[in-house]
Coordinates of C-alpha atoms in Angstrom, one line a residue:
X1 CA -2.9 3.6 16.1
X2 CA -0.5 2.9 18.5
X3 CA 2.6 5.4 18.5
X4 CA 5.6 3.8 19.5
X5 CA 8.2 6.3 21.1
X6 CA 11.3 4.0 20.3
X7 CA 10.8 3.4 16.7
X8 CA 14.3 3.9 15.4
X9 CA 16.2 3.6 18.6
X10 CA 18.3 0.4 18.5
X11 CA 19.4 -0.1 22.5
X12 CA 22.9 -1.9 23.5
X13 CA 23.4 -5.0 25.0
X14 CA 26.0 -6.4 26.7
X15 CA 27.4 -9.8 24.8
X16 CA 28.1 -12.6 27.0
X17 CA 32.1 -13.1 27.1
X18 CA 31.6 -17.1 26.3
X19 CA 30.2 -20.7 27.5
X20 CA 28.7 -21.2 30.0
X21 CA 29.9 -24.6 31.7
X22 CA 27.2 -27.0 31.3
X23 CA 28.6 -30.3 30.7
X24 CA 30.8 -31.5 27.3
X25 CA 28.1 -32.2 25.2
X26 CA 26.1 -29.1 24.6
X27 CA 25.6 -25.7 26.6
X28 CA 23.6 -22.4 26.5
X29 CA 26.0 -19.9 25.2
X30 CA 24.8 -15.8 25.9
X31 CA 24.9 -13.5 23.3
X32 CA 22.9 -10.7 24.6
X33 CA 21.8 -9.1 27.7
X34 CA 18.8 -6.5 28.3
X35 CA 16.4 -5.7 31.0
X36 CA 13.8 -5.5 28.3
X37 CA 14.3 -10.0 27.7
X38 CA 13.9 -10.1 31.2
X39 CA 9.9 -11.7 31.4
X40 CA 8.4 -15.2 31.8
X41 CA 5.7 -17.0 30.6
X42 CA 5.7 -14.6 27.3
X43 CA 5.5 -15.4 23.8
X44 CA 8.4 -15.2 21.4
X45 CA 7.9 -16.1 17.5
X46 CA 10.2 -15.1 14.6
X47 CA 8.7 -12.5 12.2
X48 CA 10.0 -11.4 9.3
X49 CA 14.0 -12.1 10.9
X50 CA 13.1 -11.1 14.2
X51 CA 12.4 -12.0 17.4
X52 CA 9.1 -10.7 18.9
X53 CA 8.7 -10.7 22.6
X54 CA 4.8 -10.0 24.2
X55 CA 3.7 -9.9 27.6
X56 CA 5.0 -12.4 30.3
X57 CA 5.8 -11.4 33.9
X58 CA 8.3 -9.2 35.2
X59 CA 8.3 -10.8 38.5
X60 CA 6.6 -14.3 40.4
X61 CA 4.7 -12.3 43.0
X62 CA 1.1 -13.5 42.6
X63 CA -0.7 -10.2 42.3
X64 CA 1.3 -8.0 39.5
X65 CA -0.1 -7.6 36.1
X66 CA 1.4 -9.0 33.2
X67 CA 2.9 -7.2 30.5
X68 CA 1.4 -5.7 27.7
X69 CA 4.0 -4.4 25.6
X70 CA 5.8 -6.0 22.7
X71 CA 9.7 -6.2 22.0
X72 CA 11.9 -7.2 19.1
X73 CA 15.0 -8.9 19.6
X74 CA 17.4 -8.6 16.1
X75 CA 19.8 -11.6 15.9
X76 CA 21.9 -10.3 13.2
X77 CA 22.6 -6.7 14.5
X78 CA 22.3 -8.6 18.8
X79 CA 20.1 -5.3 19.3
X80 CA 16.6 -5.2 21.3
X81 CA 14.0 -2.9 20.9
X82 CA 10.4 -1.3 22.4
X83 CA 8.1 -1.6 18.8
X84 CA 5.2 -1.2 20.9
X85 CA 4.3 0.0 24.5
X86 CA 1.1 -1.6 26.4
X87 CA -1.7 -1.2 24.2
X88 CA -4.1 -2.5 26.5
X89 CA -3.9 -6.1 26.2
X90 CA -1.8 -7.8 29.2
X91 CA -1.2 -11.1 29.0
X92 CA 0.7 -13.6 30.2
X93 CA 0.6 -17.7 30.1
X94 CA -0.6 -17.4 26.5
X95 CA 0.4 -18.7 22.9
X96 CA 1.1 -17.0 19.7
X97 CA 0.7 -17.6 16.3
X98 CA 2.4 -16.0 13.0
X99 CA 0.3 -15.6 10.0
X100 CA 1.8 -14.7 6.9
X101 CA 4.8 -13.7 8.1
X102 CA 3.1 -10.1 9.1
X103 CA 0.2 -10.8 12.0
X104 CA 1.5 -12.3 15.5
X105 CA -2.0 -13.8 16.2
X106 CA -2.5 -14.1 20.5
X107 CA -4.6 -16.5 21.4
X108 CA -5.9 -16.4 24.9
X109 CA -4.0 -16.5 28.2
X110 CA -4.1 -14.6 32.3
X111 CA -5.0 -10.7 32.0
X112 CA -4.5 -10.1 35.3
X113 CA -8.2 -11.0 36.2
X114 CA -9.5 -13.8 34.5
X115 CA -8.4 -16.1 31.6
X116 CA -9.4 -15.5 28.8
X117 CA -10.2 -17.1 25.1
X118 CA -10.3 -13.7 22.9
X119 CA -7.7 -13.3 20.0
X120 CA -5.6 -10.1 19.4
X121 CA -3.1 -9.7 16.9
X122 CA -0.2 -7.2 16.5
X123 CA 0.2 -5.9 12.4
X124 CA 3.5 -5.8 12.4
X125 CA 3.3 -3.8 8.5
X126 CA 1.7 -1.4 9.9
X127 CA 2.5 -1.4 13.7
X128 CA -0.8 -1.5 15.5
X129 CA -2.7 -3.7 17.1
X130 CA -6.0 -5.2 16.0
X131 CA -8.6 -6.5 18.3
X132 CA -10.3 -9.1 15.9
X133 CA -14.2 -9.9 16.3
X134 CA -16.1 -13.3 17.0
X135 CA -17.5 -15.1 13.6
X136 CA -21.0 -16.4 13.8
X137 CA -20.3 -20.2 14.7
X138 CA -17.6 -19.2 17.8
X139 CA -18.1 -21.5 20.4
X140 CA -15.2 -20.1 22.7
X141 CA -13.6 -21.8 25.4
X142 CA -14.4 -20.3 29.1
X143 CA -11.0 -19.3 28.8
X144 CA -7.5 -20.6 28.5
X145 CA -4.2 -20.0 30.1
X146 CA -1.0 -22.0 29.7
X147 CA -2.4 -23.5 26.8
X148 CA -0.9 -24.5 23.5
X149 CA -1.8 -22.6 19.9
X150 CA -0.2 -24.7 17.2
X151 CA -0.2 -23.7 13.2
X152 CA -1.5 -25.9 10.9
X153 CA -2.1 -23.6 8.2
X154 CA -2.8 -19.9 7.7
X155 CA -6.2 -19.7 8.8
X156 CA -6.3 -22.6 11.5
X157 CA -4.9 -23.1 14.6
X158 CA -4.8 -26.1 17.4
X159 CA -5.4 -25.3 20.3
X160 CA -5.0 -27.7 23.8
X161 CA -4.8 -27.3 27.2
X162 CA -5.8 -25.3 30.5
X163 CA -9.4 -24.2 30.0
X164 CA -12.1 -23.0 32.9
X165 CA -12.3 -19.5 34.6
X166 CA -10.6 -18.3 37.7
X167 CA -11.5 -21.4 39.7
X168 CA -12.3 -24.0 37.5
X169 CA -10.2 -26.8 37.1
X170 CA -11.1 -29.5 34.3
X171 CA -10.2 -32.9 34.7
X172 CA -9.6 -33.0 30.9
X173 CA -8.1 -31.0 28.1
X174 CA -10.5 -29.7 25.5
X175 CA -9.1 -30.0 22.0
X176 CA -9.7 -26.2 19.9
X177 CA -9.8 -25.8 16.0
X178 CA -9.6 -22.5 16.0
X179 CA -10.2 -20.5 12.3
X180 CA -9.1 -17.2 11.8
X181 CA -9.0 -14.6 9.0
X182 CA -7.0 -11.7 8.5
X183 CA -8.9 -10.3 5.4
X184 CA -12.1 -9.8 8.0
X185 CA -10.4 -10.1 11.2
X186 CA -12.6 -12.6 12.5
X187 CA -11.9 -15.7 14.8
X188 CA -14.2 -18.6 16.2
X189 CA -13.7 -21.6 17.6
X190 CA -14.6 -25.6 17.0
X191 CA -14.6 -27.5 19.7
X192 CA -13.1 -31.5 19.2
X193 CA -14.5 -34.3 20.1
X194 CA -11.5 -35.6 21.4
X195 CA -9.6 -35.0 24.7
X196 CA -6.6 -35.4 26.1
X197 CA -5.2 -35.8 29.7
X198 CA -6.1 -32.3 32.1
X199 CA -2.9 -30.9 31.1
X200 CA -1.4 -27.4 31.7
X201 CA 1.9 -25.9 30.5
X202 CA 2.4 -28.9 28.0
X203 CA 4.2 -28.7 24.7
X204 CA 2.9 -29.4 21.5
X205 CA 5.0 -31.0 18.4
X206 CA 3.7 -30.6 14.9
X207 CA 5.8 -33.8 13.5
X208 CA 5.9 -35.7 10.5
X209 CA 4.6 -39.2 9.8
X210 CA 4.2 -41.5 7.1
X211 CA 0.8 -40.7 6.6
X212 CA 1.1 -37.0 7.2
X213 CA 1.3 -34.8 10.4
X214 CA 0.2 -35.4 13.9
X215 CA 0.3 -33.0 16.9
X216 CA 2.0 -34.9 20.1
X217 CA 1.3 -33.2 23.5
X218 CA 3.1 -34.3 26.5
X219 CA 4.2 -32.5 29.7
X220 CA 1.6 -29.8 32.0
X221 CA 1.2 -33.3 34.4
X222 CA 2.4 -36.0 36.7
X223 CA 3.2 -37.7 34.1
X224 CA 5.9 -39.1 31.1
X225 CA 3.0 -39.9 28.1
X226 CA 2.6 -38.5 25.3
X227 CA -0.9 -38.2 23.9
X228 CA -1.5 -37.1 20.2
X229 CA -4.5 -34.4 19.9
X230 CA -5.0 -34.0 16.1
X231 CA -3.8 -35.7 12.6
X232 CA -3.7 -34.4 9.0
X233 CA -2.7 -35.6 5.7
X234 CA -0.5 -34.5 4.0
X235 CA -2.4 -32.2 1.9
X236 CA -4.0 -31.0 5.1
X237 CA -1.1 -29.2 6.9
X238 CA 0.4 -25.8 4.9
X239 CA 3.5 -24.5 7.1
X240 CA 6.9 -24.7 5.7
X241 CA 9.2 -26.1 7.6
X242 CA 12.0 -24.5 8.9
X243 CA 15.3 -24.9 7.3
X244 CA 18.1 -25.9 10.2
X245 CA 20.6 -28.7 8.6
X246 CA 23.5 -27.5 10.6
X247 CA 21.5 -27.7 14.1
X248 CA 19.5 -31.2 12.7
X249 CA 23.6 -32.4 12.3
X250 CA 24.4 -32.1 15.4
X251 CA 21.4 -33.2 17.4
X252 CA 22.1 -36.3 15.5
X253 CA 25.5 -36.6 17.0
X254 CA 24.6 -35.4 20.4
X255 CA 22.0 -38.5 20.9
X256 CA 24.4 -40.8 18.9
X257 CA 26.8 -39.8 21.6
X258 CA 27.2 -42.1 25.0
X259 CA 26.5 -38.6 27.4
X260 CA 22.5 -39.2 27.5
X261 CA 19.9 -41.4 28.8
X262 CA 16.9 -42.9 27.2
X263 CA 14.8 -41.2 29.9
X264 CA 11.2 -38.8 29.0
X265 CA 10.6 -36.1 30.9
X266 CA 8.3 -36.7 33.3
X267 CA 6.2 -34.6 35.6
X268 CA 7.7 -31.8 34.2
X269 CA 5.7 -28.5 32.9
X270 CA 6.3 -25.2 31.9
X271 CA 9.1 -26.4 29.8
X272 CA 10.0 -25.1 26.0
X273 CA 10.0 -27.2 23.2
X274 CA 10.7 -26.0 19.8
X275 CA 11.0 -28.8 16.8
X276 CA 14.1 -29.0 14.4
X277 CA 13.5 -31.3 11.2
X278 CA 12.7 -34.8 12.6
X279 CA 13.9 -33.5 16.5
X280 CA 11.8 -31.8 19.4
X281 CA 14.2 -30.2 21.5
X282 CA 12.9 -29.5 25.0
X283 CA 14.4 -27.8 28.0
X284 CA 14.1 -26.4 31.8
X285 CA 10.6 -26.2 33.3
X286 CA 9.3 -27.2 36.5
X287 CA 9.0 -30.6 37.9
X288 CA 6.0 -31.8 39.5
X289 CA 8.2 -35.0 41.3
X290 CA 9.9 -32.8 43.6
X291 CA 8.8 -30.5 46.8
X292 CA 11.9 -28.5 47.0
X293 CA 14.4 -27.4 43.9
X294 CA 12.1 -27.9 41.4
X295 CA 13.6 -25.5 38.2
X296 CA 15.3 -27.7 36.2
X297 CA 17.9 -27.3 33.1
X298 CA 17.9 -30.6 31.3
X299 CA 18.2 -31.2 27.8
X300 CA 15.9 -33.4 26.0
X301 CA 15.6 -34.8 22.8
X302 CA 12.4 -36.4 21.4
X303 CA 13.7 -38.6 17.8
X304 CA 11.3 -39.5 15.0
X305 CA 13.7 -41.2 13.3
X306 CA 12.9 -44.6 15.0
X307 CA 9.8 -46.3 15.1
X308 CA 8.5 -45.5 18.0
X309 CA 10.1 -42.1 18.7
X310 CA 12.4 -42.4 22.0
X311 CA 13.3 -39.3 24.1
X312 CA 17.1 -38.4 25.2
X313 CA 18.0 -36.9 28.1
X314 CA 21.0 -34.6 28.6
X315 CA 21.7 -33.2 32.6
X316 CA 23.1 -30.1 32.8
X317 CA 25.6 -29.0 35.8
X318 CA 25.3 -25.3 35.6
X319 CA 22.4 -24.4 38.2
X320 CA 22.3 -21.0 36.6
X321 CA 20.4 -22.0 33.8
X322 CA 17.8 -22.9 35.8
X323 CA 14.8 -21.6 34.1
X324 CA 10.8 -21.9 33.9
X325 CA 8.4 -20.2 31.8
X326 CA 11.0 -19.5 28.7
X327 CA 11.0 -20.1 25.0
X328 CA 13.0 -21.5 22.5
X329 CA 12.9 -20.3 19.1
X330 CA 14.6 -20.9 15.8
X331 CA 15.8 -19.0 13.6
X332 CA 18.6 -19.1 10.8
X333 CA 20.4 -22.9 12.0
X334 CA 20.5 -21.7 15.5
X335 CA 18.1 -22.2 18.6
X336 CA 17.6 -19.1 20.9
X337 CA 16.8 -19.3 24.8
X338 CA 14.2 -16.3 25.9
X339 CA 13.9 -15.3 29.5
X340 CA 11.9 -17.1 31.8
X341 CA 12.7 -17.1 35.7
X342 CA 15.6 -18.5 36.9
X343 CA 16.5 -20.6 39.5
X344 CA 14.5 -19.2 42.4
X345 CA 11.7 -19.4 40.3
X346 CA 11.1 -15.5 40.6
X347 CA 13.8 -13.7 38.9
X348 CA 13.6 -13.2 35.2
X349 CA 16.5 -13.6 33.5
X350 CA 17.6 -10.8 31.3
X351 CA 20.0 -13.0 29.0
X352 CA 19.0 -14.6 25.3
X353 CA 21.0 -17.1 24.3
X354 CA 22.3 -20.0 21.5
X355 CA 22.1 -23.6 21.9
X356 CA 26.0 -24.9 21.2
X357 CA 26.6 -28.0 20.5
X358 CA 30.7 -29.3 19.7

């Protein structure tokens, strides 16, 4: 078991005294600030009302080792956390899954070494990790790093992208079904026979049709298309979507509104993308278009509504929010911003904040 030395101890931020000026149509507003949020390339998934941080990079020099421990961010009480130190399992340009609202499944990603396929998971009831064995069938990729790991139900997982060892570079994207169950704390893989577009750090959006569900990947390439790497019925798919009428509301406004451009992103990667009711709301990353200044901190918004979706793109002036290798989250109507590095491409920024729009 791991013993966590903070247990108990709530630590104080420092709230962010407004807005940040970013333009009249929407803008990152800080709530928090804490050297412990300061990472990149991490995971961050709400479990059971909080945020959980694990791994990422402290820093973009080539040869230090990612992080290993895990952090929970509380949005109600704005405190942070250490609920576990590093257990042994760096990581960094993975994916997480929750399952069950109690296991934060990691799936693959850079250990410092190599890139690996193995699954971990934290138990957050009884705060320890568990290092969870191969079934019979696995057929395991060589390994994967900034990959995608997408829920479709409680014991399967989607997984696309980056796959090869430390100098392999695939021309393609394998597609993953990856089964896992908590009561034996097994894993294996199922390799598609689809493929997408060599892709790596793409998003993924689990979104609704009229048949069902389909899983749209786009980004992680020189490239604006979006390819779809899976499809379900309806009976197919069990996660519950997330409640967010306030935050659907306005998103409806803000494309409705004359301040964007029907513009995708393109060559862009590295970017968050979280989905809210029939949205996809993507932001920063790195572009692939440009040799110098390549952070970015554009808004864009990817609506179902029509038939066929169109994206919506909102620029941002404030070069400060510059930021690569972050997450989005959301939780309770409101979309968080996670670390990543900032506009140098280096610095991790130590500041969470909530996606405001008037």
């Amino acid at each position: 078991r791991v013993v966590n030395p903070l247990a108990g101890v709530a630590l104080p931020l420092q709230v962010g005294a407004g807005t940040m000026a970013t333009g009249s149509s929407w803008a990152w507003k800080p709530i928090a600030r804490d050297a412990l949020l300061a990472r990149a390339y991490h995971s961050c998934d709400v479990v059971r009302g909080k945020l959980l941080l694990f791994g990422g990079l402290k820093s973009g020099e080539p040869k230090e080792p990612p992080l290993g421990d895990m952090v929970a961010f509380d949005p109600t009480l704005l405190t942070a956390e250490t609920v576990a130190p590093d257990g042994g399992y760096q990581r960094s340009h993975h994916d997480a899954a929750v399952l069950a609202d109690r296991w934060l499944c990691v799936v693959g990603g850079w250990d410092g070494a190599h890139r690996v396929s193995a699954v971990c998971c934290w138990d957050t009831e009884r705060g320890q990790w568990e290092r969870w064995a191969e079934g019979p069938s696995n057929d395991p990729p060589v390994g994967l790093s900034s990959h995608t790991c997408t829920k479709v139900s409680e014991h399967e997982l989607r997984v696309v992208g980056r796959e090869g060892g430390l100098r392999t570079q695939r021309r393609f994207a394998s597609i993953y079904t990856l089964r896992v169950n908590p009561a034996t704390k097994t894993y294996w893989y199922k390799e598609e026979e689809s493929r997408t577009a060599s892709r790596a750090g793409h998003s993924a959006m689990l979104l609704r049709n009229t048949g069902g569900y389909q899983l749209v990947v786009f980004g992680g390439r020189d490239s604006s298309d979006c390819e779809v790497a899976g499809r379900w019925g309806k009976g197919k798919i069990h996660v519950e979507s997330i409640h967010a009428p306030k935050l659907t509301e306005q998103l409806s406004r803000l494309v409705g509104s004359e301040n964007g451009s029907r513009q995708a992103p393109k060559g862009l990667r590295h970017q968050s993308c979280t989905v809210v009711g029939p949205f996809a709301v993507a932001f920063g990353g790195e572009t692939l278009t440009r040799g110098r200044d390549t952070i970015c901190n554009d808004l864009y918004v990817y609506d179902t509504r029509c038939s066929p979706p169109s994206w919506f793109c909102f620029p941002c002036s404030d070069r400060g929010q510059k930021r690569v290798g972050h997450r989005t989250c959301l939780w309770n109507d409101k979309l968080y911003l996670v670390g990543g590095f900032g506009p140098d491409g280096k610095t991790p920024c130590p500041e969470i904040c909530v996606l405001e729009i008037p």
